[in-house]
Amino acid sequence: MKERKPKIDARALVAKLSKEGTLLLQREIIAPLLPGGKIRTRPMSMVYEFKLKGDFVGWGRFRPLNEREVEPLGEALPWERGSYLELFPALRVILLWPSTDARWPGTWWAIPFNESDARQRFGFNAEPRPVFLCDPTDGAGRFER
């Protein structure tokens, strides 16, 4: 016999989403922002996409003005960037050369450092892929060791 899913209370769902929207406006968002890009975040159960009100490129701290726009508060601190990046799986890459496409400053072409790891964990092959460093002014200089 097929199990019945519990009925969703539409009013409770609307109330929950309204509460989440209110809480969202009280938070700061740490995120990288590329030229012409948008910021996405999922603080609770919904994904929100924001357009920037003002000028900013790079790692930043942002305050939501409403459920569609954010304003920049300043640059994100190194530990804030690290906390953000810890949310994602890491893949080491070898930077090859900067992209010549002027529409995407700060973009480099890279190959996986470990091809089998890239294939098993991410489904990538060894072909060069674009990597957005999100710091068009500094490029890859600070990553060299």
XYZ file of N, CA and C in Angstrom:
435
model
N 0.831 -1.176 0.000
C 0.000 0.000 0.000
C 0.885 1.252 0.000
N 0.500 2.200 -0.789
C 1.275 3.427 -0.937
C 1.069 4.336 0.278
N 2.209 4.845 0.795
C 2.144 5.740 1.947
C 1.689 7.120 1.511
N 0.796 7.702 2.261
C 0.305 9.049 1.950
C 1.215 10.080 2.593
N 1.499 11.079 1.822
C 2.286 12.184 2.362
C 1.367 13.073 3.185
N 1.893 13.623 4.276
C 1.057 14.525 5.069
C 0.726 15.772 4.255
N -0.474 16.278 4.466
C -0.901 17.488 3.764
C -0.103 18.682 4.258
N 0.242 19.541 3.326
C 0.984 20.751 3.674
C -0.006 21.857 4.006
N 0.215 22.473 5.145
C -0.616 23.600 5.557
C -0.080 24.852 4.868
N -0.812 25.362 3.896
C -0.360 26.508 3.096
C -0.119 27.738 3.963
N -0.964 27.966 4.934
C -0.792 29.144 5.798
C 0.473 29.042 6.641
N 0.732 27.850 7.140
C 1.948 27.653 7.936
C 3.187 27.836 7.059
N 3.118 27.370 5.823
C 4.233 27.529 4.896
C 4.482 29.007 4.582
N 3.422 29.750 4.315
C 3.551 31.187 4.040
C 4.109 31.908 5.267
N 3.645 31.545 6.454
C 4.144 32.171 7.686
C 5.634 31.868 7.878
N 6.029 30.626 7.600
C 7.434 30.235 7.737
C 8.307 31.027 6.766
N 7.878 31.129 5.503
C 8.650 31.862 4.502
C 8.718 33.353 4.834
N 7.637 33.895 5.366
C 7.623 35.300 5.770
C 8.611 35.542 6.908
N 8.640 34.633 7.869
C 9.565 34.752 9.000
C 11.009 34.660 8.516
N 11.275 33.717 7.597
C 12.623 33.578 7.048
C 13.041 34.837 6.300
N 12.109 35.433 5.544
C 12.402 36.669 4.817
C 12.751 37.803 5.756
N 12.051 37.892 6.879
C 12.332 38.922 7.881
C 13.704 38.698 8.510
N 14.019 37.440 8.845
C 15.323 37.131 9.436
C 16.459 37.406 8.452
N 16.201 37.155 7.172
C 17.212 37.386 6.143
C 17.647 38.847 6.116
N 16.704 39.756 6.292
C 17.013 41.184 6.239
C 17.861 41.644 7.424
N 17.994 40.808 8.446
C 18.782 41.147 9.627
C 20.187 40.546 9.581
N 20.501 39.818 8.515
C 21.781 39.120 8.419
C 22.752 39.858 7.516
N 24.031 39.532 7.691
C 25.067 39.945 6.749
C 25.390 38.737 5.894
N 25.720 38.989 4.642
C 26.061 37.908 3.720
C 27.519 38.079 3.313
N 28.289 37.006 3.401
C 29.674 36.986 2.928
C 29.656 36.218 1.616
N 30.208 36.816 0.559
C 30.197 36.136 -0.736
C 31.193 36.777 -1.691
N 31.666 35.992 -2.672
C 32.458 36.581 -3.747
C 31.513 37.161 -4.793
N 31.915 38.252 -5.413
C 31.081 38.871 -6.439
C 31.939 39.230 -7.641
N 31.582 38.673 -8.786
C 32.267 38.964 -10.042
C 31.618 40.157 -10.718
N 32.318 40.809 -11.653
C 31.714 41.946 -12.356
C 30.407 41.541 -13.032
N 29.352 42.287 -12.759
C 28.044 41.994 -13.343
C 27.352 40.788 -12.737
N 27.926 40.213 -11.693
C 27.377 38.998 -11.098
C 26.278 39.258 -10.085
N 25.735 38.164 -9.580
C 24.705 38.213 -8.543
C 25.172 37.374 -7.362
N 24.555 37.597 -6.241
C 24.875 36.860 -5.024
C 23.723 35.917 -4.729
N 24.063 34.668 -4.456
C 23.050 33.690 -4.053
C 23.379 33.192 -2.658
N 22.328 33.012 -1.870
C 22.508 32.480 -0.525
C 21.291 31.644 -0.152
N 21.513 30.682 0.730
C 20.419 29.867 1.250
C 20.565 29.826 2.771
N 20.082 30.867 3.439
C 20.250 30.914 4.888
C 19.381 29.910 5.636
N 18.238 29.572 5.080
C 17.345 28.620 5.728
C 16.881 27.595 4.690
N 15.652 27.700 4.240
C 15.136 26.685 3.324
C 15.022 27.145 1.878
N 15.134 28.450 1.626
C 14.987 28.956 0.261
C 16.282 29.581 -0.237
N 16.475 29.515 -1.549
C 17.616 30.174 -2.172
C 17.184 31.581 -2.579
N 17.967 32.564 -2.175
C 17.705 33.957 -2.534
C 18.802 34.416 -3.483
N 18.412 35.170 -4.511
C 19.373 35.732 -5.454
C 19.262 37.250 -5.393
N 20.406 37.896 -5.181
C 20.429 39.342 -5.007
C 21.223 40.030 -6.101
N 20.750 41.214 -6.474
C 21.511 42.114 -7.335
C 22.173 43.136 -6.431
N 23.347 43.575 -6.827
C 24.085 44.556 -6.045
C 23.574 45.962 -6.326
N 23.354 46.710 -5.267
C 23.016 48.126 -5.406
C 24.290 48.887 -5.048
N 24.974 49.391 -6.048
C 26.254 50.060 -5.844
C 27.336 49.357 -6.648
N 28.572 49.751 -6.404
C 29.716 49.174 -7.111
C 30.568 48.372 -6.145
N 30.876 47.138 -6.535
C 31.764 46.308 -5.739
C 32.111 45.078 -6.559
N 33.370 44.654 -6.483
C 33.828 43.408 -7.093
C 34.812 42.786 -6.123
N 34.694 41.493 -5.897
C 35.607 40.780 -5.010
C 34.854 40.119 -3.866
N 35.614 39.750 -2.829
C 35.018 39.147 -1.643
C 34.440 40.252 -0.781
N 33.156 40.148 -0.479
C 32.549 41.227 0.273
C 31.594 40.785 1.356
N 31.253 41.765 2.173
C 30.184 41.627 3.164
C 29.043 42.483 2.655
N 27.841 41.912 2.650
C 26.688 42.592 2.073
C 25.511 42.559 3.039
N 24.681 43.596 2.956
C 23.455 43.661 3.756
C 22.271 43.672 2.798
N 21.311 42.755 3.006
C 20.105 42.777 2.166
C 19.280 44.032 2.441
N 18.874 44.705 1.375
C 17.974 45.851 1.491
C 16.531 45.382 1.433
N 16.308 44.345 0.653
C 15.013 43.681 0.529
C 15.317 42.263 0.046
N 14.340 41.555 -0.448
C 14.583 40.168 -0.858
C 15.172 40.047 -2.260
N 15.581 41.189 -2.850
C 16.168 41.154 -4.193
C 17.472 41.937 -4.335
N 17.746 42.865 -3.413
C 18.917 43.735 -3.540
C 19.757 43.724 -2.266
N 21.081 43.861 -2.467
C 22.003 44.006 -1.335
C 22.862 45.238 -1.561
N 23.384 45.763 -0.446
C 24.350 46.853 -0.539
C 25.664 46.354 0.050
N 26.788 46.807 -0.514
C 28.080 46.371 0.030
C 28.378 47.079 1.349
N 28.913 46.321 2.302
C 29.336 46.888 3.584
C 30.848 47.042 3.634
N 31.543 46.296 2.789
C 33.003 46.347 2.770
C 33.570 45.014 2.353
N 34.893 44.949 2.372
C 35.568 43.723 1.979
C 35.470 42.678 3.084
N 35.334 41.416 2.681
C 35.306 40.322 3.655
C 36.717 40.096 4.187
N 36.818 39.807 5.464
C 38.107 39.536 6.091
C 38.585 38.141 5.698
N 39.895 37.887 5.771
C 40.411 36.569 5.366
C 39.734 35.398 6.079
N 39.473 35.511 7.383
C 38.841 34.398 8.094
C 37.399 34.199 7.630
N 36.730 35.284 7.203
C 35.366 35.163 6.688
C 35.367 34.440 5.344
N 36.355 34.749 4.513
C 36.495 34.042 3.233
C 36.726 32.558 3.472
N 37.606 32.262 4.431
C 37.906 30.863 4.749
C 36.680 30.108 5.228
N 35.887 30.729 6.080
C 34.653 30.090 6.570
C 33.697 29.807 5.423
N 33.610 30.741 4.481
C 32.749 30.558 3.308
C 33.241 29.372 2.473
N 34.535 29.342 2.201
C 35.086 28.294 1.330
C 35.020 26.909 1.963
N 35.025 26.834 3.300
C 34.926 25.543 3.976
C 33.587 24.854 3.734
N 32.598 25.597 3.249
C 31.284 25.015 2.972
C 31.281 24.158 1.709
N 32.327 24.269 0.893
C 32.377 23.582 -0.391
C 33.502 22.556 -0.418
N 33.347 21.503 -1.228
C 34.454 20.548 -1.374
C 35.607 21.210 -2.135
N 36.827 20.889 -1.748
C 38.003 21.502 -2.372
C 38.536 20.625 -3.499
N 39.026 21.265 -4.528
C 39.713 20.581 -5.621
C 40.954 21.405 -5.940
N 42.120 20.817 -5.731
C 43.363 21.523 -6.042
C 43.552 21.562 -7.548
N 43.993 22.708 -8.044
C 44.216 22.872 -9.482
C 45.570 23.532 -9.728
N 46.036 23.398 -10.958
C 47.249 24.072 -11.410
C 46.809 25.172 -12.362
N 47.108 26.419 -12.006
C 46.753 27.542 -12.873
C 47.710 27.566 -14.055
N 47.152 27.656 -15.261
C 47.963 27.612 -16.470
C 48.254 28.996 -17.029
N 47.211 29.741 -17.362
C 47.377 31.072 -17.948
C 46.109 31.879 -17.715
N 46.238 33.214 -17.708
C 45.039 34.046 -17.545
C 44.203 34.034 -18.815
N 42.913 34.139 -18.651
C 42.001 34.199 -19.790
C 42.184 35.529 -20.511
N 42.027 35.494 -21.818
C 42.140 36.727 -22.608
C 40.785 37.390 -22.815
N 39.730 36.794 -22.282
C 38.385 37.347 -22.424
C 38.214 38.517 -21.447
N 38.133 39.720 -21.972
C 38.049 40.923 -21.132
C 36.752 41.003 -20.337
N 35.733 40.217 -20.730
C 34.460 40.255 -19.992
C 34.588 39.632 -18.613
N 35.587 38.778 -18.401
C 35.738 38.067 -17.135
C 37.124 38.298 -16.546
N 37.409 39.496 -16.036
C 38.722 39.728 -15.428
C 38.904 38.841 -14.203
N 40.122 38.414 -13.972
C 40.399 37.543 -12.831
C 40.188 36.077 -13.135
N 39.917 35.739 -14.399
C 39.692 34.345 -14.780
C 40.982 33.736 -15.314
N 41.276 32.540 -14.844
C 42.438 31.791 -15.308
C 41.984 30.432 -15.815
N 42.793 29.829 -16.670
C 42.555 28.455 -17.107
C 43.383 27.550 -16.211
N 42.787 26.426 -15.796
C 43.455 25.528 -14.857
C 43.122 24.077 -15.178
N 44.008 23.185 -14.731
C 43.750 21.743 -14.831
C 43.805 21.168 -13.418
N 43.114 20.050 -13.178
C 43.156 19.439 -11.847
C 44.568 18.983 -11.486
N 44.966 19.189 -10.250
C 46.256 18.714 -9.753
C 46.271 17.190 -9.744
N 45.154 16.590 -9.360
C 45.024 15.134 -9.322
C 43.847 14.750 -10.216
N 44.149 14.240 -11.398
C 43.108 13.949 -12.387
C 42.103 12.907 -11.892
N 42.575 11.856 -11.231
C 41.639 10.813 -10.782
C 40.710 11.336 -9.684
N 41.226 12.177 -8.803
C 40.398 12.789 -7.762
C 39.315 13.659 -8.396
N 39.695 14.449 -9.391
C 38.733 15.327 -10.073
C 37.656 14.515 -10.781
N 38.044 13.410 -11.379
C 37.079 12.575 -12.099
C 36.128 11.872 -11.123
N 36.674 11.303 -10.045
C 35.850 10.553 -9.094
C 34.919 11.451 -8.285
N 35.423 12.560 -7.789
C 34.626 13.409 -6.903
C 33.747 14.421 -7.619
N 34.192 14.875 -8.807
C 33.477 15.960 -9.482
C 33.040 15.630 -10.901
N 33.504 14.509 -11.450
C 33.163 14.149 -12.825
C 33.905 14.980 -13.856
N 35.038 15.579 -13.473
C 35.832 16.406 -14.393
C 36.866 15.553 -15.102
N 37.194 15.930 -16.333
C 38.330 15.322 -17.015
C 39.528 16.261 -16.869
N 40.620 15.952 -17.563
C 41.851 16.735 -17.402
C 41.914 17.946 -18.324
N 40.833 18.271 -19.006
C 40.827 19.431 -19.898
C 40.890 20.727 -19.081
N 41.535 21.760 -19.615
C 41.559 23.049 -18.903
C 40.150 23.598 -18.693
N 39.951 24.178 -17.523
C 38.659 24.761 -17.154
C 38.891 26.175 -16.638
N 37.893 27.049 -16.802
C 38.056 28.400 -16.257
C 37.898 28.402 -14.738
N 38.729 29.178 -14.081
C 38.670 29.353 -12.631
C 38.545 30.851 -12.372
N 37.518 31.234 -11.631
C 37.288 32.638 -11.310
C 37.940 32.943 -9.968
N 38.979 33.757 -9.978
C 39.700 34.067 -8.745
C 39.035 35.175 -7.947
N 38.115 35.885 -8.545
C 37.319 36.911 -7.871
C 38.162 38.046 -7.313
N 39.323 38.239 -7.871
C 40.140 39.393 -7.517
C 40.856 39.851 -8.779
N 40.142 40.568 -9.654
C 40.704 40.938 -10.945
C 41.978 41.768 -10.857
N 42.207 42.448 -9.740
C 43.385 43.307 -9.644
C 44.637 42.520 -9.301
N 44.503 41.446 -8.527
C 45.669 40.717 -8.038
C 46.000 39.491 -8.874
N 45.034 38.950 -9.594
C 45.299 37.769 -10.406
C 45.743 36.597 -9.570
N 46.737 35.856 -10.051
C 47.172 34.638 -9.376
C 48.456 34.827 -8.595
N 49.025 36.025 -8.590
C 50.316 36.256 -7.945
C 50.386 35.772 -6.514
N 49.356 36.006 -5.736
C 49.424 35.618 -4.319
C 49.215 34.130 -4.103
N 48.860 33.375 -5.150
C 48.686 31.935 -5.005
C 49.977 31.177 -5.287
N 50.956 31.828 -5.898
C 52.200 31.152 -6.252
C 52.989 30.840 -4.996
N 53.616 29.640 -5.007
C 54.445 29.246 -3.854
C 55.766 28.730 -4.330
